[in-house]
Each structure stands twice: as C-alpha cells, then as structure tokens.
Amino acid sequence: MLVVLKRAAGVAVGLAALGGVARAEEASTIGDAITGGELIFELRPRYEHVDQTGIADADALTNRTRLGWKTGTYHGFTGLIELEDVRAIVDDYNDGIPPAEPFATIGDPETTELNRLQLAWRANAHFTATLGRQNVQFDDQRFIDGSNSRQDARTLDALRADVTFGDLKGSYLYVDQVNNTADDFTDLDTESHLLNVTNKFDDAFSLTGFIYAFDFTTPTAINQSSEFMGVRASGKVEAMDTEFSYALSYANQQDYGSSLVDFNLDYGMANLTATHGQWSGRLQYETLEGDGVRGLFFPIGSNTSFHGWAGAFSTKPANGLNDFNASVTYSPGWDAPLIGDLAFTARWYEFEAERTGVDLGEELDFEIAGDLTDKLGLLIRSGDYRRGDAGSPVERRRFWVELTYKL
C-alpha cells in the first residue's frame, strides 16, 4: 500500500511539469512580495465551565492571540508565518498536562508557539505544493481535523501536494510531526501518509476515496499507529422548495507500522439534511466498531464535532459506539445589526455500545453561532450528557461562550 501512496505522490509531482496558466498579479521582487503581504491577527477570548460527577467543577477564562504575516506571490511562491499564544485569566481547571489539577478537564494549557510556518508553490492551475507547519482538514473532519475547537489548534509538519483537474481533486501529504492541542506535551513524531481523492460528478453526487496511514514513532503513541481505507459519498438535490443533502461514509481501520497490537475495526456514517427557508433538520447515524479490547479511534480526527459537546466520548469505548442524533437549526436572518447572522441549533443524541448493545446514555446540546460584524464572531455552546447503564461515562455538563475577532 505504501508503494501505491509513493507512486501517487510521484504522479502528483510530475503534474507540475504540465503547461502553466497565467497567474494572478505577482510581486516583481522578493522584497515586494514580503512588504506587499497581509497581516494575520486574531483574538479569541473564551469562558468555559464543566460540571462533572466525581470531581470539582472547572472554570476557564482564556484568550488566544494569533499574529502572523502572509506574503504576496513571487514566481508562484507564497510564504506564511503565524505565532499563537494562549493565556489563562481564570485557571480553575485541569489542562491535561501533568501534574493534574483537582478539577474537571478543559484542554487549554497556556502556551506560546509557532502555529504555522509554510511555503506554498503554485506551479500552475493543476498543481500546488506546500511545505512546513500547516493546518489540514479533509471532508467532514472526522478522520483529519485541524481541531480549532481548542485554543491551541492542531497542525501538521508536512509536505503536501494538491492536484486539480476539473472536478477531480487529489491531495497527498507526508507527515513528519503532529502538533496536538495540549502544547508540546502531546506532540507526536510520525512517518505518516495521507491520500484523499474526490471527484464531483454533479451536485447530486461526489465520491471520495481515502487512505490515511498513521505510523507514530513516539514511544507512548506507537499503538495508535493505524491505517484507514475508506470511501465517502455526498451530494444535494432540490425538491418542493427544499434542499436535501446527504453524506455516506465507510472505512476500515487496521493496525499499521509500529503498532504492537492487532485490530481490524469498521466505521460507518450516514446523514440526511433537509433545509427549507430558515429551517434545517438533520438525522445522523454513526457506528464505531469495538472488539471488547479496543474501539475504533481517530488519531487526528475531530472529537468535539461528534458525539456531543459535553465531551463524554473523547475516549472511545472498547465495545465500540453507536450514535444516533437528530438536530434542528433556525436561521432567522433578522434585519438588525449584530444579530442578523445568528443561527440557533438544538441536537439530541442516543448512545449505545456497538458490540453489546448496552445503553450508554443520552445528551442534549444547544448552540448559538454567527458573525456579529464582518470581523467579530460569536459562539455559544452547551452540552448536557446523562449516563445510561453500567459502563457509561460519568455525567457531565459543559458550557462555553467565545468571541473571535479577525482582521
């Protein structure tokens, strides 16, 4: 399989030799490209509260600052540098870094780091390469996620090649290091390969195939080494003044590379969304197989966006997990300053063990999200998880409110 990945990467690089196209206006010198760039500046203050059975409540008031510069283009090359700083004003929480504080966990440790440092080259309309520390997301972020939900975002030290021919798009990455969301403490050395190819046939049908081969060489993470091979279909149609959209996904996860344990687990997901005017409703079912020893897991996939905002299932159960959820979103589109872009969402979850069928509880979530101005965004979320039968996670409630200001 690794040979296939390397050949695919070789083909991608070869495409750079194809005929180029006229680029957008470029700087005439490197100096002009640097001085003619744009400032990156972001502030994100957040208050978060966790009430969890068996441990003291946690409260965190944190702020994330990002400062950087993106250059203009010179002979197809563009550079970017971005620093990230996270400070805690109120720190009554366990940030996940030893020694543990006697509070529930909120995974936002204080840190100052180089968040992104990358050099991109656009050879022509068909081929782009990016080298360095970068944010990477694919599809619904289930398997590959930039994890912007925490204050310290996940980035990858990687070489990336992107190929586009009409409705066919492909991406390949060789990943040297995963920079996780808890400062340097959880960063992982890796020799991983990611391949994602999508063809959009029409609005009603897009098909994606992917291979994500994770080989972690950090001693504490070698048994997370695994390979996903999967497919995803998605699309949308219009009928009766309503837009219907869907997504279907299947993947198989097996041990890979440095892993010292054997496993073979399946993943499946299906959802259907209907949008009519200001209202949208979604039904979704997701299943993660478990063999009784370990459950299917996502080494660098999204956890926050799945299984509820309370975070009860950030660690996947050994007997797997079935998740049925239903949500409704209302976007009133008020003709008023500040609140005109807000959307309101409610979502209900039912959980059970995939292998045994044991009731693992339920959760009710609410969200208010939108742009208050062209530079200021608001996000309010709450998650209330109630446990089921024996073996369920402990009950917990999580609430947060954040503002994001971007230039």
mmCIF file of C-alpha atoms in Angstrom:
data_model
loop_
_atom_site.group_PDB
_atom_site.id
_atom_site.type_symbol
_atom_site.label_atom_id
_atom_site.label_comp_id
_atom_site.label_asym_id
_atom_site.label_seq_id
_atom_site.Cartn_x
_atom_site.Cartn_y
_atom_site.Cartn_z
ATOM 1 C CA MET A 1 0.000 0.000 0.000
ATOM 2 C CA LEU A 2 2.882 2.347 0.811
ATOM 3 C CA VAL A 3 4.205 1.781 -2.712
ATOM 4 C CA VAL A 4 0.857 2.931 -4.116
ATOM 5 C CA LEU A 5 0.991 6.073 -1.998
ATOM 6 C CA LYS A 6 4.524 6.895 -3.091
ATOM 7 C CA ARG A 7 3.630 6.349 -6.737
ATOM 8 C CA ALA A 8 0.623 8.612 -6.332
ATOM 9 C CA ALA A 9 2.859 11.295 -4.858
ATOM 10 C CA GLY A 10 5.286 10.871 -7.755
ATOM 11 C CA VAL A 11 2.495 11.322 -10.275
ATOM 12 C CA ALA A 12 1.361 14.454 -8.441
ATOM 13 C CA VAL A 13 4.822 15.979 -8.532
ATOM 14 C CA GLY A 14 5.109 15.135 -12.221
ATOM 15 C CA LEU A 15 1.998 17.155 -12.942
ATOM 16 C CA ALA A 16 3.915 20.294 -12.055
ATOM 17 C CA ALA A 17 5.644 19.931 -15.409
ATOM 18 C CA LEU A 18 2.389 20.398 -17.288
ATOM 19 C CA GLY A 19 1.681 23.690 -19.002
ATOM 20 C CA GLY A 20 1.114 26.617 -16.715
ATOM 21 C CA VAL A 21 -1.543 29.290 -16.818
ATOM 22 C CA ALA A 22 -1.457 32.992 -16.232
ATOM 23 C CA ARG A 23 -1.205 33.666 -12.513
ATOM 24 C CA ALA A 24 -2.745 36.469 -10.561
ATOM 25 C CA GLU A 25 -0.630 39.612 -10.303
ATOM 26 C CA GLU A 26 2.733 38.777 -8.745
ATOM 27 C CA ALA A 27 5.389 40.808 -6.981
ATOM 28 C CA SER A 28 8.411 41.719 -9.085
ATOM 29 C CA THR A 29 10.904 41.082 -6.253
ATOM 30 C CA ILE A 30 11.054 39.018 -3.081
ATOM 31 C CA GLY A 31 11.096 42.237 -1.067
ATOM 32 C CA ASP A 32 7.905 43.429 -2.736
ATOM 33 C CA ALA A 33 6.277 40.061 -2.026
ATOM 34 C CA ILE A 34 7.100 40.381 1.665
ATOM 35 C CA THR A 35 6.112 44.019 2.113
ATOM 36 C CA GLY A 36 3.042 43.585 -0.069
ATOM 37 C CA GLY A 37 1.654 40.789 2.077
ATOM 38 C CA GLU A 38 -1.141 40.865 4.619
ATOM 39 C CA LEU A 39 -1.260 40.875 8.409
ATOM 40 C CA ILE A 40 -2.793 37.943 10.279
ATOM 41 C CA PHE A 41 -4.284 38.978 13.615
ATOM 42 C CA GLU A 42 -6.856 37.196 15.746
ATOM 43 C CA LEU A 43 -8.139 37.398 19.318
ATOM 44 C CA ARG A 44 -10.361 34.673 20.786
ATOM 45 C CA PRO A 45 -11.424 35.103 24.423
ATOM 46 C CA ARG A 46 -13.422 32.170 25.806
ATOM 47 C CA TYR A 47 -15.157 31.270 29.049
ATOM 48 C CA GLU A 48 -15.758 27.552 29.636
ATOM 49 C CA HIS A 49 -17.389 25.708 32.552
ATOM 50 C CA VAL A 50 -17.508 21.949 33.192
ATOM 51 C CA ASP A 51 -19.675 20.270 35.837
ATOM 52 C CA GLN A 52 -18.666 16.592 36.036
ATOM 53 C CA THR A 53 -19.685 13.931 38.548
ATOM 54 C CA GLY A 54 -16.939 12.901 40.962
ATOM 55 C CA ILE A 55 -14.603 15.854 40.539
ATOM 56 C CA ALA A 56 -14.590 19.581 41.271
ATOM 57 C CA ASP A 57 -16.206 21.893 38.729
ATOM 58 C CA ALA A 58 -13.830 23.542 36.282
ATOM 59 C CA ASP A 59 -13.818 27.168 35.149
ATOM 60 C CA ALA A 60 -11.533 28.595 32.497
ATOM 61 C CA LEU A 61 -11.295 32.102 31.119
ATOM 62 C CA THR A 62 -8.673 32.017 28.391
ATOM 63 C CA ASN A 63 -7.598 34.138 25.464
ATOM 64 C CA ARG A 64 -5.923 33.067 22.241
ATOM 65 C CA THR A 65 -3.874 35.554 20.248
ATOM 66 C CA ARG A 66 -2.589 34.850 16.765
ATOM 67 C CA LEU A 67 -0.183 37.137 14.971
ATOM 68 C CA GLY A 68 1.384 36.480 11.622
ATOM 69 C CA TRP A 69 2.142 37.545 8.078
ATOM 70 C CA LYS A 70 1.241 36.102 4.689
ATOM 71 C CA THR A 71 3.431 37.285 1.842
ATOM 72 C CA GLY A 72 2.393 38.174 -1.646
ATOM 73 C CA THR A 73 3.234 35.849 -4.544
ATOM 74 C CA TYR A 74 6.657 35.713 -6.197
ATOM 75 C CA HIS A 75 7.121 33.287 -9.099
ATOM 76 C CA GLY A 76 4.284 31.183 -7.696
ATOM 77 C CA PHE A 77 5.708 31.074 -4.152
ATOM 78 C CA THR A 78 3.838 32.333 -1.087
ATOM 79 C CA GLY A 79 5.109 32.280 2.496
ATOM 80 C CA LEU A 80 3.248 32.379 5.790
ATOM 81 C CA ILE A 81 4.300 32.633 9.430
ATOM 82 C CA GLU A 82 1.941 32.686 12.410
ATOM 83 C CA LEU A 83 2.574 32.752 16.163
ATOM 84 C CA GLU A 84 -0.016 31.594 18.691
ATOM 85 C CA ASP A 85 -0.296 32.466 22.378
ATOM 86 C CA VAL A 86 -2.835 31.105 24.890
ATOM 87 C CA ARG A 87 -3.180 32.729 28.307
ATOM 88 C CA ALA A 88 -5.451 31.781 31.223
ATOM 89 C CA ILE A 89 -7.028 34.619 33.195
ATOM 90 C CA VAL A 90 -9.064 32.179 35.312
ATOM 91 C CA ASP A 91 -7.360 28.778 35.616
ATOM 92 C CA ASP A 92 -9.505 26.628 37.905
ATOM 93 C CA TYR A 93 -9.244 23.614 35.591
ATOM 94 C CA ASN A 94 -7.111 20.617 34.682
ATOM 95 C CA ASP A 95 -5.435 21.462 31.386
ATOM 96 C CA GLY A 96 -4.402 17.865 30.656
ATOM 97 C CA ILE A 97 -0.682 18.365 31.324
ATOM 98 C CA PRO A 98 0.814 16.622 34.412
ATOM 99 C CA PRO A 99 0.636 17.145 37.282
ATOM 100 C CA ALA A 100 -3.175 17.086 37.110
ATOM 101 C CA GLU A 101 -5.091 19.815 38.904
ATOM 102 C CA PRO A 102 -8.077 18.690 41.093
ATOM 103 C CA PHE A 103 -10.686 19.900 38.599
ATOM 104 C CA ALA A 104 -12.513 18.589 35.556
ATOM 105 C CA THR A 105 -10.527 18.775 32.329
ATOM 106 C CA ILE A 106 -10.588 21.728 29.946
ATOM 107 C CA GLY A 107 -7.860 21.107 27.388
ATOM 108 C CA ASP A 108 -6.493 24.632 27.048
ATOM 109 C CA PRO A 109 -2.995 24.851 28.578
ATOM 110 C CA GLU A 110 -1.065 28.089 28.453
ATOM 111 C CA THR A 111 1.377 28.071 25.579
ATOM 112 C CA THR A 112 3.305 30.248 23.167
ATOM 113 C CA GLU A 113 4.305 28.544 19.956
ATOM 114 C CA LEU A 114 4.916 28.723 16.253
ATOM 115 C CA ASN A 115 1.483 27.748 14.959
ATOM 116 C CA ARG A 116 2.150 27.846 11.211
ATOM 117 C CA LEU A 117 5.264 28.260 9.090
ATOM 118 C CA GLN A 118 4.792 27.256 5.489
ATOM 119 C CA LEU A 119 5.966 27.853 1.960
ATOM 120 C CA ALA A 120 3.493 27.179 -0.851
ATOM 121 C CA TRP A 121 4.244 26.896 -4.556
ATOM 122 C CA ARG A 122 1.513 27.088 -7.183
ATOM 123 C CA ALA A 123 3.130 25.667 -10.295
ATOM 124 C CA ASN A 124 0.058 26.093 -12.485
ATOM 125 C CA ALA A 125 -3.711 25.712 -12.388
ATOM 126 C CA HIS A 126 -3.352 21.993 -11.681
ATOM 127 C CA PHE A 127 -0.633 21.642 -9.059
ATOM 128 C CA THR A 128 0.215 23.221 -5.696
ATOM 129 C CA ALA A 129 2.788 22.085 -3.132
ATOM 130 C CA THR A 130 3.009 23.231 0.494
ATOM 131 C CA LEU A 131 5.930 22.569 2.839
ATOM 132 C CA GLY A 132 6.031 23.269 6.553
ATOM 133 C CA ARG A 133 3.767 23.550 9.581
ATOM 134 C CA GLN A 134 0.201 23.796 8.313
ATOM 135 C CA ASN A 135 -3.443 23.335 9.232
ATOM 136 C CA VAL A 136 -5.051 20.386 7.423
ATOM 137 C CA GLN A 137 -8.693 19.323 7.185
ATOM 138 C CA PHE A 138 -10.466 16.847 4.920
ATOM 139 C CA ASP A 139 -14.180 16.337 4.254
ATOM 140 C CA ASP A 140 -16.228 16.444 7.489
ATOM 141 C CA GLN A 141 -13.007 16.431 9.578
ATOM 142 C CA ARG A 142 -13.864 13.021 11.041
ATOM 143 C CA PHE A 143 -10.505 11.487 10.152
ATOM 144 C CA ILE A 144 -8.278 14.529 9.537
ATOM 145 C CA ASP A 145 -9.059 17.630 11.570
ATOM 146 C CA GLY A 146 -7.297 20.917 12.275
ATOM 147 C CA SER A 147 -9.055 20.892 15.663
ATOM 148 C CA ASN A 148 -9.714 24.597 16.032
ATOM 149 C CA SER A 149 -12.210 23.828 18.812
ATOM 150 C CA ARG A 150 -9.485 24.059 21.447
ATOM 151 C CA GLN A 151 -7.473 27.238 21.890
ATOM 152 C CA ASP A 152 -4.254 25.505 20.802
ATOM 153 C CA ALA A 153 -5.085 24.207 17.333
ATOM 154 C CA ARG A 154 -3.678 21.014 15.813
ATOM 155 C CA THR A 155 -1.185 21.461 12.972
ATOM 156 C CA LEU A 156 0.954 19.085 10.925
ATOM 157 C CA ASP A 157 4.608 19.365 9.921
ATOM 158 C CA ALA A 158 4.191 18.031 6.422
ATOM 159 C CA LEU A 159 4.849 18.125 2.716
ATOM 160 C CA ARG A 160 1.567 18.450 0.829
ATOM 161 C CA ALA A 161 0.774 18.124 -2.870
ATOM 162 C CA ASP A 162 -2.619 19.127 -4.307
ATOM 163 C CA VAL A 163 -3.757 18.250 -7.816
ATOM 164 C CA THR A 164 -6.869 19.579 -9.581
ATOM 165 C CA PHE A 165 -8.266 18.650 -12.975
ATOM 166 C CA GLY A 166 -11.782 19.976 -13.413
ATOM 167 C CA ASP A 167 -13.997 18.156 -10.924
ATOM 168 C CA LEU A 168 -11.225 15.731 -9.901
ATOM 169 C CA LYS A 169 -9.156 16.792 -6.901
ATOM 170 C CA GLY A 170 -6.461 14.909 -5.041
ATOM 171 C CA SER A 171 -4.242 15.612 -2.038
ATOM 172 C CA TYR A 172 -1.237 13.719 -0.692
ATOM 173 C CA LEU A 173 0.701 14.505 2.496
ATOM 174 C CA TYR A 174 3.794 13.083 4.089
ATOM 175 C CA VAL A 175 3.578 13.987 7.794
ATOM 176 C CA ASP A 176 6.680 14.219 9.981
ATOM 177 C CA GLN A 177 5.082 15.529 13.191
ATOM 178 C CA VAL A 178 1.617 16.046 14.644
ATOM 179 C CA ASN A 179 1.407 19.167 16.816
ATOM 180 C CA ASN A 180 -1.544 18.395 19.058
ATOM 181 C CA THR A 181 -3.824 20.560 21.164
ATOM 182 C CA ALA A 182 -2.074 20.419 24.540
ATOM 183 C CA ASP A 183 1.166 22.308 23.954
ATOM 184 C CA ASP A 184 4.313 20.267 23.175
ATOM 185 C CA PHE A 185 3.357 17.619 25.744
ATOM 186 C CA THR A 186 1.171 15.674 23.290
ATOM 187 C CA ASP A 187 3.079 16.315 20.043
ATOM 188 C CA LEU A 188 3.830 13.120 18.134
ATOM 189 C CA ASP A 189 6.694 12.111 15.854
ATOM 190 C CA THR A 190 5.370 10.242 12.864
ATOM 191 C CA GLU A 191 6.086 8.859 9.422
ATOM 192 C CA SER A 192 2.553 9.049 8.054
ATOM 193 C CA HIS A 193 0.985 9.223 4.606
ATOM 194 C CA LEU A 194 -2.406 10.781 3.814
ATOM 195 C CA LEU A 195 -4.156 10.439 0.460
ATOM 196 C CA ASN A 196 -7.583 11.901 -0.363
ATOM 197 C CA VAL A 197 -9.107 11.928 -3.868
ATOM 198 C CA THR A 198 -12.534 13.368 -4.756
ATOM 199 C CA ASN A 199 -14.493 13.519 -7.988
ATOM 200 C CA LYS A 200 -17.614 15.679 -8.183
ATOM 201 C CA PHE A 201 -19.848 14.160 -10.859
ATOM 202 C CA ASP A 202 -22.608 16.734 -10.284
ATOM 203 C CA ASP A 203 -24.304 18.493 -7.371
ATOM 204 C CA ALA A 204 -26.150 15.290 -6.502
ATOM 205 C CA PHE A 205 -23.102 13.031 -6.268
ATOM 206 C CA SER A 206 -19.475 13.393 -5.223
ATOM 207 C CA LEU A 207 -17.302 10.379 -4.465
ATOM 208 C CA THR A 208 -14.196 10.419 -2.265
ATOM 209 C CA GLY A 209 -11.658 7.687 -1.645
ATOM 210 C CA PHE A 210 -9.043 7.962 1.075
ATOM 211 C CA ILE A 211 -6.110 6.156 2.647
ATOM 212 C CA TYR A 212 -4.715 7.543 5.901
ATOM 213 C CA ALA A 213 -1.686 5.562 7.097
ATOM 214 C CA PHE A 214 -0.506 6.733 10.532
ATOM 215 C CA ASP A 215 2.832 5.425 11.812
ATOM 216 C CA PHE A 216 3.709 7.043 15.140
ATOM 217 C CA THR A 217 7.266 6.674 16.401
ATOM 218 C CA THR A 218 6.778 8.462 19.747
ATOM 219 C CA PRO A 219 7.007 5.548 22.255
ATOM 220 C CA THR A 220 3.792 6.447 24.106
ATOM 221 C CA ALA A 221 1.801 6.516 20.858
ATOM 222 C CA ILE A 222 3.064 3.592 18.794
ATOM 223 C CA ASN A 223 -0.130 1.591 19.382
ATOM 224 C CA GLN A 224 -2.125 4.419 17.821
ATOM 225 C CA SER A 225 -0.399 3.544 14.550
ATOM 226 C CA SER A 226 -3.185 2.508 12.199
ATOM 227 C CA GLU A 227 -4.393 2.653 8.628
ATOM 228 C CA PHE A 228 -7.802 3.856 7.444
ATOM 229 C CA MET A 229 -9.050 2.910 3.988
ATOM 230 C CA GLY A 230 -12.465 4.276 3.110
ATOM 231 C CA VAL A 231 -14.957 5.917 0.790
ATOM 232 C CA ARG A 232 -17.386 8.799 1.154
ATOM 233 C CA ALA A 233 -20.339 9.861 -0.992
ATOM 234 C CA SER A 234 -22.175 13.163 -0.689
ATOM 235 C CA GLY A 235 -24.479 15.433 -2.631
ATOM 236 C CA LYS A 236 -27.566 17.609 -2.651
ATOM 237 C CA VAL A 237 -30.786 17.955 -4.643
ATOM 238 C CA GLU A 238 -33.678 20.435 -4.751
ATOM 239 C CA ALA A 239 -37.315 19.337 -4.461
ATOM 240 C CA MET A 240 -40.516 21.006 -3.231
ATOM 241 C CA ASP A 241 -38.672 24.262 -2.448
ATOM 242 C CA THR A 242 -36.430 22.257 -0.122
ATOM 243 C CA GLU A 243 -32.752 21.375 -0.384
ATOM 244 C CA PHE A 244 -31.912 17.805 0.586
ATOM 245 C CA SER A 245 -28.272 16.922 1.257
ATOM 246 C CA TYR A 246 -26.706 13.654 2.323
ATOM 247 C CA ALA A 247 -23.412 12.037 3.232
ATOM 248 C CA LEU A 248 -22.450 8.364 3.475
ATOM 249 C CA SER A 249 -19.095 7.109 4.709
ATOM 250 C CA TYR A 250 -17.441 3.739 5.303
ATOM 251 C CA ALA A 251 -13.904 2.982 6.459
ATOM 252 C CA ASN A 252 -11.857 0.123 7.828
ATOM 253 C CA GLN A 253 -9.151 0.665 10.450
ATOM 254 C CA GLN A 254 -6.305 -1.820 10.949
ATOM 255 C CA ASP A 255 -3.059 -1.854 12.879
ATOM 256 C CA TYR A 256 -0.183 -0.419 10.875
ATOM 257 C CA GLY A 257 3.504 0.385 11.052
ATOM 258 C CA SER A 258 4.923 0.483 14.575
ATOM 259 C CA SER A 259 1.778 -0.826 16.298
ATOM 260 C CA LEU A 260 2.402 -3.764 18.641
ATOM 261 C CA VAL A 261 -1.279 -4.767 18.815
ATOM 262 C CA ASP A 262 -3.542 -6.308 16.187
ATOM 263 C CA PHE A 263 -7.001 -4.929 15.392
ATOM 264 C CA ASN A 264 -9.436 -4.720 12.494
ATOM 265 C CA LEU A 265 -12.411 -2.399 13.004
ATOM 266 C CA ASP A 266 -15.118 -0.868 10.809
ATOM 267 C CA TYR A 267 -16.646 2.608 10.700
ATOM 268 C CA GLY A 268 -19.901 3.763 9.127
ATOM 269 C CA MET A 269 -21.861 7.017 8.957
ATOM 270 C CA ALA A 270 -24.998 8.237 7.204
ATOM 271 C CA ASN A 271 -26.822 11.544 7.460
ATOM 272 C CA LEU A 272 -29.638 13.357 5.713
ATOM 273 C CA THR A 273 -30.318 17.094 5.972
ATOM 274 C CA ALA A 274 -33.376 19.000 4.764
ATOM 275 C CA THR A 275 -33.322 22.807 4.509
ATOM 276 C CA HIS A 276 -36.461 24.818 3.846
ATOM 277 C CA GLY A 277 -36.318 28.573 4.191
ATOM 278 C CA GLN A 278 -34.984 29.489 7.611
ATOM 279 C CA TRP A 279 -35.208 25.944 8.984
ATOM 280 C CA SER A 280 -32.865 22.984 8.660
ATOM 281 C CA GLY A 281 -33.129 19.499 10.150
ATOM 282 C CA ARG A 282 -30.630 16.643 10.170
ATOM 283 C CA LEU A 283 -30.728 12.952 11.083
ATOM 284 C CA GLN A 284 -27.420 11.126 11.522
ATOM 285 C CA TYR A 285 -26.283 7.639 12.481
ATOM 286 C CA GLU A 286 -22.660 6.766 13.166
ATOM 287 C CA THR A 287 -21.175 3.447 14.227
ATOM 288 C CA LEU A 288 -17.668 2.739 15.526
ATOM 289 C CA GLU A 289 -16.855 -0.951 15.934
ATOM 290 C CA GLY A 290 -15.274 -2.290 19.113
ATOM 291 C CA ASP A 291 -13.821 -5.747 19.737
ATOM 292 C CA GLY A 292 -14.007 -5.677 23.543
ATOM 293 C CA VAL A 293 -10.341 -4.759 23.874
ATOM 294 C CA ARG A 294 -10.330 -1.509 21.944
ATOM 295 C CA GLY A 295 -12.765 0.567 19.964
ATOM 296 C CA LEU A 296 -12.203 2.275 16.644
ATOM 297 C CA PHE A 297 -10.432 5.585 17.245
ATOM 298 C CA PHE A 298 -9.274 8.651 15.335
ATOM 299 C CA PRO A 299 -5.609 9.589 15.922
ATOM 300 C CA ILE A 300 -6.004 13.107 14.470
ATOM 301 C CA GLY A 301 -9.727 13.261 13.757
ATOM 302 C CA SER A 302 -12.345 15.530 15.262
ATOM 303 C CA ASN A 303 -13.855 14.654 18.623
ATOM 304 C CA THR A 304 -15.577 17.917 19.505
ATOM 305 C CA SER A 305 -17.772 17.927 16.387
ATOM 306 C CA PHE A 306 -19.031 14.381 17.043
ATOM 307 C CA HIS A 307 -20.698 12.589 19.974
ATOM 308 C CA GLY A 308 -21.769 15.796 21.687
ATOM 309 C CA TRP A 309 -20.163 18.912 23.053
ATOM 310 C CA ALA A 310 -20.065 17.632 26.630
ATOM 311 C CA GLY A 311 -17.082 15.503 25.573
ATOM 312 C CA ALA A 312 -18.173 12.264 27.251
ATOM 313 C CA PHE A 313 -16.793 10.069 24.445
ATOM 314 C CA SER A 314 -13.479 11.735 23.653
ATOM 315 C CA THR A 315 -12.011 8.338 24.604
ATOM 316 C CA LYS A 316 -13.730 5.680 22.514
ATOM 317 C CA PRO A 317 -15.264 2.679 24.377
ATOM 318 C CA ALA A 318 -13.645 -0.748 23.960
ATOM 319 C CA ASN A 319 -17.050 -2.160 22.951
ATOM 320 C CA GLY A 320 -17.492 0.470 20.255
ATOM 321 C CA LEU A 321 -20.138 3.144 19.962
ATOM 322 C CA ASN A 322 -23.389 3.636 18.070
ATOM 323 C CA ASP A 323 -24.535 7.257 17.918
ATOM 324 C CA PHE A 324 -27.950 8.345 16.645
ATOM 325 C CA ASN A 325 -28.588 12.075 16.701
ATOM 326 C CA ALA A 326 -31.186 14.499 15.409
ATOM 327 C CA SER A 327 -30.835 18.268 15.150
ATOM 328 C CA VAL A 328 -32.754 21.318 14.055
ATOM 329 C CA THR A 329 -31.295 24.712 13.121
ATOM 330 C CA TYR A 330 -33.156 28.002 12.800
ATOM 331 C CA SER A 331 -31.545 30.935 10.956
ATOM 332 C CA PRO A 332 -33.972 33.847 11.332
ATOM 333 C CA GLY A 333 -31.991 36.312 9.232
ATOM 334 C CA TRP A 334 -33.105 39.259 11.318
ATOM 335 C CA ASP A 335 -32.724 42.649 9.656
ATOM 336 C CA ALA A 336 -30.849 44.105 12.588
ATOM 337 C CA PRO A 337 -27.244 44.899 13.484
ATOM 338 C CA LEU A 338 -25.182 42.292 15.371
ATOM 339 C CA ILE A 339 -27.862 39.570 15.423
ATOM 340 C CA GLY A 340 -28.744 39.302 11.729
ATOM 341 C CA ASP A 341 -26.374 36.383 11.037
ATOM 342 C CA LEU A 342 -27.084 34.281 14.135
ATOM 343 C CA ALA A 343 -28.228 30.664 13.836
ATOM 344 C CA PHE A 344 -29.749 28.567 16.634
ATOM 345 C CA THR A 345 -29.226 24.789 16.838
ATOM 346 C CA ALA A 346 -30.546 22.050 19.138
ATOM 347 C CA ARG A 347 -29.305 18.437 18.906
ATOM 348 C CA TRP A 348 -30.314 15.216 20.694
ATOM 349 C CA TYR A 349 -28.049 12.137 20.980
ATOM 350 C CA GLU A 350 -28.699 8.498 21.899
ATOM 351 C CA PHE A 351 -25.641 6.305 22.560
ATOM 352 C CA GLU A 352 -25.161 2.551 22.845
ATOM 353 C CA ALA A 353 -22.258 0.095 22.785
ATOM 354 C CA GLU A 354 -21.786 -1.280 19.262
ATOM 355 C CA ARG A 355 -20.686 -4.754 20.393
ATOM 356 C CA THR A 356 -23.044 -5.387 23.324
ATOM 357 C CA GLY A 357 -25.955 -3.011 22.766
ATOM 358 C CA VAL A 358 -25.618 -1.577 26.291
ATOM 359 C CA ASP A 359 -27.321 1.807 26.778
ATOM 360 C CA LEU A 360 -24.541 4.399 27.090
ATOM 361 C CA GLY A 361 -26.732 7.400 27.759
ATOM 362 C CA GLU A 362 -28.045 10.477 26.005
ATOM 363 C CA GLU A 363 -27.134 14.110 25.501
ATOM 364 C CA LEU A 364 -28.845 17.391 24.673
ATOM 365 C CA ASP A 365 -26.821 20.188 23.052
ATOM 366 C CA PHE A 366 -27.559 23.797 22.132
ATOM 367 C CA GLU A 367 -25.624 26.261 20.003
ATOM 368 C CA ILE A 368 -25.861 29.920 19.007
ATOM 369 C CA ALA A 369 -23.355 30.897 16.315
ATOM 370 C CA GLY A 370 -22.793 33.628 13.772
ATOM 371 C CA ASP A 371 -20.976 36.805 12.813
ATOM 372 C CA LEU A 372 -21.831 39.922 14.809
ATOM 373 C CA THR A 373 -19.868 42.087 12.362
ATOM 374 C CA ASP A 374 -17.590 41.372 9.410
ATOM 375 C CA LYS A 375 -14.692 40.912 11.867
ATOM 376 C CA LEU A 376 -16.343 39.665 15.067
ATOM 377 C CA GLY A 377 -17.895 36.222 15.555
ATOM 378 C CA LEU A 378 -19.890 34.721 18.439
ATOM 379 C CA LEU A 379 -20.154 31.083 19.523
ATOM 380 C CA ILE A 380 -22.176 29.780 22.484
ATOM 381 C CA ARG A 381 -22.426 26.032 23.123
ATOM 382 C CA SER A 382 -23.751 23.787 25.860
ATOM 383 C CA GLY A 383 -23.786 20.010 26.237
ATOM 384 C CA ASP A 384 -25.657 18.021 28.908
ATOM 385 C CA TYR A 385 -24.709 14.315 28.983
ATOM 386 C CA ARG A 386 -26.712 11.853 31.121
ATOM 387 C CA ARG A 387 -25.242 8.372 31.612
ATOM 388 C CA GLY A 388 -27.025 5.111 30.820
ATOM 389 C CA ASP A 389 -26.265 1.621 32.136
ATOM 390 C CA ALA A 390 -23.112 0.327 33.809
ATOM 391 C CA GLY A 391 -20.033 1.122 31.760
ATOM 392 C CA SER A 392 -21.259 4.562 30.696
ATOM 393 C CA PRO A 393 -19.048 7.625 31.174
ATOM 394 C CA VAL A 394 -19.803 9.766 34.218
ATOM 395 C CA GLU A 395 -22.382 12.521 33.811
ATOM 396 C CA ARG A 396 -21.148 15.941 32.808
ATOM 397 C CA ARG A 397 -22.303 19.309 31.570
ATOM 398 C CA ARG A 398 -20.179 21.713 29.565
ATOM 399 C CA PHE A 399 -20.852 25.322 28.600
ATOM 400 C CA TRP A 400 -18.743 27.852 26.750
ATOM 401 C CA VAL A 401 -19.032 31.240 25.146
ATOM 402 C CA GLU A 402 -16.393 32.768 22.908
ATOM 403 C CA LEU A 403 -15.795 35.783 20.718
ATOM 404 C CA THR A 404 -13.457 35.718 17.734
ATOM 405 C CA TYR A 405 -12.022 38.909 16.282
ATOM 406 C CA LYS A 406 -10.131 38.700 12.983
ATOM 407 C CA LEU A 407 -8.653 41.430 10.831
#
